[in-house]
Structure formats: structure tokens, C-alpha cells
Short mmCIF file of C-alpha atoms and ligand atoms in Angstrom, two decimals:
data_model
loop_
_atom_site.label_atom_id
_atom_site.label_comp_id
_atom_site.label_asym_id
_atom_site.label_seq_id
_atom_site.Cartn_x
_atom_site.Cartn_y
_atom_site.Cartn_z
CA UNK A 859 115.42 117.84 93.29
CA UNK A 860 116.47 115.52 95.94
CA UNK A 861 117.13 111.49 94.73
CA UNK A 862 115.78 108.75 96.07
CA UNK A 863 118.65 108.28 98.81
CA UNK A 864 118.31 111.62 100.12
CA UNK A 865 114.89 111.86 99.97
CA UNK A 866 114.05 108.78 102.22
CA UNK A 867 114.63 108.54 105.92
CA UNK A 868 114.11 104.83 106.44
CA UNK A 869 112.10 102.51 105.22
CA UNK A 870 108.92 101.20 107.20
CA UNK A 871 107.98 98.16 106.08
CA UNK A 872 110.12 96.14 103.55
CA UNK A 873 109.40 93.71 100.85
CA UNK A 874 109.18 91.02 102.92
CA UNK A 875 106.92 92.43 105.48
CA UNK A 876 104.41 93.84 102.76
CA UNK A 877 104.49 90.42 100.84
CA UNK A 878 103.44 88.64 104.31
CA UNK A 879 100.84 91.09 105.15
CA UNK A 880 98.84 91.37 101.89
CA UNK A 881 99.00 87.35 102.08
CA UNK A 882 97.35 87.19 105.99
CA UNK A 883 94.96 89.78 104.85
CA UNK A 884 94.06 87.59 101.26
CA UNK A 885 93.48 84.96 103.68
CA UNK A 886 90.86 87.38 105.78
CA UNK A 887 89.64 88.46 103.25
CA UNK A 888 89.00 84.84 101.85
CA UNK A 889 87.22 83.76 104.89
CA UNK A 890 84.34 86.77 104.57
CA UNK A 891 83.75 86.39 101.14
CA UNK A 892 84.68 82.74 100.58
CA UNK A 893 82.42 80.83 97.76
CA UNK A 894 81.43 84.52 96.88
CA UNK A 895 81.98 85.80 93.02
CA UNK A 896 84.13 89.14 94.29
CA UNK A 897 84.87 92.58 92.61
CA UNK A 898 87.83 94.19 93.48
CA UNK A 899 88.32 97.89 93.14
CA UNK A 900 91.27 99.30 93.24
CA UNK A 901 91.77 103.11 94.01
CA UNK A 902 94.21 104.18 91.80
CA UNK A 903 97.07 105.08 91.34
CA UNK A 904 98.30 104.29 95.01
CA UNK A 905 96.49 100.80 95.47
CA UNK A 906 97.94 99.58 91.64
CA UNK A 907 100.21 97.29 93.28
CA UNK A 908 98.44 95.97 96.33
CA UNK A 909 95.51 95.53 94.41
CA UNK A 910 97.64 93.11 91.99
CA UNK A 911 98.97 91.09 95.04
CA UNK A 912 95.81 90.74 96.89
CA UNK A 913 94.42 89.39 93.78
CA UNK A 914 97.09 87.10 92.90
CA UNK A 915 96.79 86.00 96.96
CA UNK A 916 93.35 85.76 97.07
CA UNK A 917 93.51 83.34 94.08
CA UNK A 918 95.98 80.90 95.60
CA UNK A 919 93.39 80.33 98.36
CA UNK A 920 91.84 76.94 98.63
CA UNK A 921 88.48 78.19 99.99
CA UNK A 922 88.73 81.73 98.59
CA UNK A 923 86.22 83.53 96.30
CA UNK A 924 84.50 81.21 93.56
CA UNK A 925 85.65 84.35 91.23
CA UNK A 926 87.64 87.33 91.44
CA UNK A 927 87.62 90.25 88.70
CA UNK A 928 88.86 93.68 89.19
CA UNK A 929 87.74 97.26 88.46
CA UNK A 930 89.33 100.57 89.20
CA UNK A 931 88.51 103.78 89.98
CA UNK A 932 90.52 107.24 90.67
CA UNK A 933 90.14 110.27 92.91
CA UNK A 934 92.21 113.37 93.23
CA UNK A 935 94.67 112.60 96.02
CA UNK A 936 96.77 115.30 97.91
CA UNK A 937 97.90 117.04 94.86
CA UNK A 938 101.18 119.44 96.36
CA UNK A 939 100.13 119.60 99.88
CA UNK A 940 101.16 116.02 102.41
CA UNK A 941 97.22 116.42 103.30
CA UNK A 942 93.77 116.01 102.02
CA UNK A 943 91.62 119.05 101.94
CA UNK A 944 88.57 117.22 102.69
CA UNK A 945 87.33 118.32 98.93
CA UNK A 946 87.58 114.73 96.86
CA UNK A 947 86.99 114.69 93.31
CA UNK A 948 86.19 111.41 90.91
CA UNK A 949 88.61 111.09 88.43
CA UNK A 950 87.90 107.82 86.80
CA UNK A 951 84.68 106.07 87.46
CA UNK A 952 84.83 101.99 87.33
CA UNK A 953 84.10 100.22 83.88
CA UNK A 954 81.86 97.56 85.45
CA UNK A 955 78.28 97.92 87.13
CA UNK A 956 78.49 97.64 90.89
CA UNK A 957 75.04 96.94 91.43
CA UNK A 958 73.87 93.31 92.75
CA UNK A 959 78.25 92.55 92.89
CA UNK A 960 80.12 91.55 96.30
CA UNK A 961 82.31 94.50 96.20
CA UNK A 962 85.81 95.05 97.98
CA UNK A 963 87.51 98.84 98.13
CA UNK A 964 90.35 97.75 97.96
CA UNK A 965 92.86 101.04 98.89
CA UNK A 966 96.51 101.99 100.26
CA UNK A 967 96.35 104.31 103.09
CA UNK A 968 93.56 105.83 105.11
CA UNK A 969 94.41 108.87 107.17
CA UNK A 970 91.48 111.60 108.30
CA UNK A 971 89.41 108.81 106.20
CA UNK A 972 87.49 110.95 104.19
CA UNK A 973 88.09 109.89 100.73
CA UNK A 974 87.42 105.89 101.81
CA UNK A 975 84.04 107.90 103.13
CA UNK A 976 83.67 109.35 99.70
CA UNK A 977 84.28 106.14 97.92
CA UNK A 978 82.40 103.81 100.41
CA UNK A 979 79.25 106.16 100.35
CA UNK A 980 80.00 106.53 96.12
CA UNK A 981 79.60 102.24 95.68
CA UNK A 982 77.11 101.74 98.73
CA UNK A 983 74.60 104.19 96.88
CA UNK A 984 75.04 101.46 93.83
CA UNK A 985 73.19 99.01 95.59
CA UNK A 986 75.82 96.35 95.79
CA UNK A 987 75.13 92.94 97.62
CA UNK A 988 77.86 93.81 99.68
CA UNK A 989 80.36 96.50 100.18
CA UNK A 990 83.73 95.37 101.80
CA UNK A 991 86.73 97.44 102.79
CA UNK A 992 90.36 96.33 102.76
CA UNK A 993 93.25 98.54 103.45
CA UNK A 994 96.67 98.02 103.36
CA UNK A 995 97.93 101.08 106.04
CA UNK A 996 95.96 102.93 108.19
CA UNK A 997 97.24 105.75 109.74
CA UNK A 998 94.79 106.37 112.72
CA UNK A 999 96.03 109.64 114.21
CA UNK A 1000 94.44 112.37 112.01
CA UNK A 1001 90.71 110.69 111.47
CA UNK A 1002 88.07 113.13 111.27
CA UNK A 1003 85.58 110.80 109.96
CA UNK A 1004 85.17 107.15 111.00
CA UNK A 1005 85.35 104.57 108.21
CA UNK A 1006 84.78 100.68 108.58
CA UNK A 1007 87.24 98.98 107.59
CA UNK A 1008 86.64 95.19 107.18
CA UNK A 1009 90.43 93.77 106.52
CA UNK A 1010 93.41 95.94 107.27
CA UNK A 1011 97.08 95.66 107.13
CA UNK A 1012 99.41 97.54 109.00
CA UNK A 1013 99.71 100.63 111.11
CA UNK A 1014 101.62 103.50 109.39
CA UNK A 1015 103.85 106.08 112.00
CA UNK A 1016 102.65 109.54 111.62
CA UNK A 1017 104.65 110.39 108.68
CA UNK A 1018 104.14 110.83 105.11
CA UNK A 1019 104.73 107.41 103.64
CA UNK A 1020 105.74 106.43 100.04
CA UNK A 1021 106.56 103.21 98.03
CA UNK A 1022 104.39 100.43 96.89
CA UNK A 1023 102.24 102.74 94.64
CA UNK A 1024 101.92 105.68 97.45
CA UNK A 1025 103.52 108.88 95.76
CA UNK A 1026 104.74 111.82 97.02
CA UNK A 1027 104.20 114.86 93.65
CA UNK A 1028 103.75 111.02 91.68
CA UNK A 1029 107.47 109.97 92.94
CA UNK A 1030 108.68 107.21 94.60
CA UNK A 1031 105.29 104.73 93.57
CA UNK A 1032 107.81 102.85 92.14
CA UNK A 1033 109.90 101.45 95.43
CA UNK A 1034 109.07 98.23 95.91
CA UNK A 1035 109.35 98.62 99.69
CA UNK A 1036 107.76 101.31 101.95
CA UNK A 1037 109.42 104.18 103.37
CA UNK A 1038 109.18 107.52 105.41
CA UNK A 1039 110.09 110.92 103.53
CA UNK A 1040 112.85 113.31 105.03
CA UNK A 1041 110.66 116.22 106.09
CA UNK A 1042 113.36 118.57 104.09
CA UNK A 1043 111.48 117.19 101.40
CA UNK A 1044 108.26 119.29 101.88
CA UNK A 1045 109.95 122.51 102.17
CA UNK A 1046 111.10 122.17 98.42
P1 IMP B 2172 92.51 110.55 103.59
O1 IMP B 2172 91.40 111.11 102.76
O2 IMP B 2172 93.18 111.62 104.46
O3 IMP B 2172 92.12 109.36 104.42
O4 IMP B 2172 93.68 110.14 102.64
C1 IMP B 2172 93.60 109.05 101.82
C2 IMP B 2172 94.37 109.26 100.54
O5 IMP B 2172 95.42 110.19 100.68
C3 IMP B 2172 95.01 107.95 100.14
O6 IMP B 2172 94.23 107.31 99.17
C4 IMP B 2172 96.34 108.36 99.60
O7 IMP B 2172 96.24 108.54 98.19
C5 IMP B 2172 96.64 109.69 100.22
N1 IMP B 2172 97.56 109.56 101.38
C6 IMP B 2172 97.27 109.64 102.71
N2 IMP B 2172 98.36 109.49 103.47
C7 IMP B 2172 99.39 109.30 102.60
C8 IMP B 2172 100.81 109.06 102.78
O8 IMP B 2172 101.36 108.99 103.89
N3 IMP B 2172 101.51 108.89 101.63
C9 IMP B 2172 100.96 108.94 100.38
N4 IMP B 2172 99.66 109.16 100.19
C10 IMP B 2172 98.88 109.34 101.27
#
């Protein structure tokens, strides 16, 4: 198994640049659904981290939310393949009713955008009084369905991206920064 060094090609975005993009989109974020009593839900396990910081940001607003609690949910991801099949399965349901709640979606990555279809289509069906969408990276090259997307961060380069809670085989979440895979990697 490769280790972390040889396993990354470069990183994308760093600490830094992560830290200052989940804060400009808390402050988005704040403006739609400012006086608003929000629930966050995070898509786990890749959003664990953002959703943390865009909570903690969204909180250190002056005209943010009124209140801010947080749910999660999980769905299968790419399992051993760098794509989705289009095939995406509920793992964990939130805790929390959805119905009559401002909710947010709050997720890492979108790339042919079918799971944030899955997920917005799974929530809007709850009758919420609103359904928002942030994500953090979009990667807008392989989209086979279109998804709104209310707040988003950053645009990823076509490449597999890990770091910051996004996993390769459930490596690499753990990087605090964001990086692109060698492509020896998938040939393991
Ligand atoms: P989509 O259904 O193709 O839009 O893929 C969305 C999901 O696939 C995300 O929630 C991620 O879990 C995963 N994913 C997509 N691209 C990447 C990537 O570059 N690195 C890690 N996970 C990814």
C-alpha cells in the first residue's frame, strides 16, 4: 500500500484556502437564511468536517440564523471504483423530523450530481419549509443530472480529490488540507 507521500500528487486547496472559503460561504449562507431557525445535514462521512466548520462559521455571524442544529445522514459513496454508479443507497437516515424545518444539505463534492439528486428529492418529499443546498466542491465536468445548488465553494480539477473528510477506500479523510491522488493509485 502506497503512504500518504506517495500517494498524493499535490495538494489543491490548503488549510488556509478551505478555512476562508467555508467562512465566505457561512456568510452566504447567513444572508438566505438569516433570522431563520436552520437544520443542517451533513452527508456523511465526507461532509463530517465541513459540516463542523460551517456550523461553527455560521454561528459567529452577527445576522446569521436565530438557531442552528445539525442532523446527519449517510449514503453509499463510490465504494472501490473513483465513480458513482448512479445506484445510491441510504445508509443512515437523519434522527430529527425534516418536516416544517429550514433545511440545508450540507455536502463535500458533487460530480455527475446524482446522489445530491437523491438526497435533495429524499428531504424535499418531507415537506420542509425550505430545502437549501451548500457544497463545498463541485466538480462540473461529469454532470449527468442538474442539481441546484444554493451556496457553493470551490471548483475541483477533474481528478479524484481527497482530504477534509473526502476518502479514497476510507483513506486520507483525515488530511486536513485537500489534495489530488497519483493515478498509480487506482491501478492497485
Ligand atoms: P456524484 O453522485 O457523482 O455527484 O458524487 C457525489 C459523491 O461521490 C460525494 O458525496 C462523494 O462522497 C463522492 N465523490 C465524488 N467525487 C469525489 C472525489 O473526487 N473524491 C472523493 N469522493 C468523491
Amino acid at each position: 500500500m502506497l503512504s500518504y507521500d506517495e500517494a498524493i500528487e499535490s495538494v489543491v486547496f490548503t488549510e488556509l484556502e478551505i478555512a476562508a472559503t467555508v467562512d465566505r460561504m457561512a456568510a452566504e449562507l447567513g444572508r438566505l437564511c438569516a433570522g431563520e431557525a436552520v437544520l443542517l445535514v451533513g452527508v456523511l462521512k465526507g461532509a463530517l468536517f465541513f459540516t463542523a466548520d460551517l456550523a461553527r462559521a455560521l454561528t459567529r455571524l452577527e445576522d446569521g440564523p436565530s438557531e442552528i442544529r445539525m442532523d446527519f445522514l449517510a449514503v453509499s459513496s463510490y465504494g472501490n471504483s473513483n465513480r458513482t454508479s448512479g445506484e445510491v443507497r441510504l445508509l443512515k437516515d437523519v434522527a430529527e423530523s425534516v418536516e416544517g424545518r429550514n433545511v440545508v444539505i450540507v455536502e463535500d463534492i458533487v460530480d455527475n450530481g446524482l446522489t445530491l439528486a437523491y438526497l435533495q428529492g429524499l428531504l424535499g418529499g418531507r415537506h420542509p419549509a425550505s430545502l437549501r443546498t451548500c457544497v463545498l466542491l463541485d466538480k462540473p465536468f461529469h454532470r449527468t443530472v442538474d442539481v441546484p445548488i444554493d451556496v457553493l465553494g470551490l471548483e475541483a480539477p477533474d481528478a479524484f480529490i481527497v482530504g477534509y473528510g473526502l476518502d479514497y477506500q476510507e483513506r486520507f479523510r483525515n488530511l486536513p488540507y485537500l489534495a489530488k491522488l497519483q493515478a498509480s493509485i487506482f491501478a492497485e
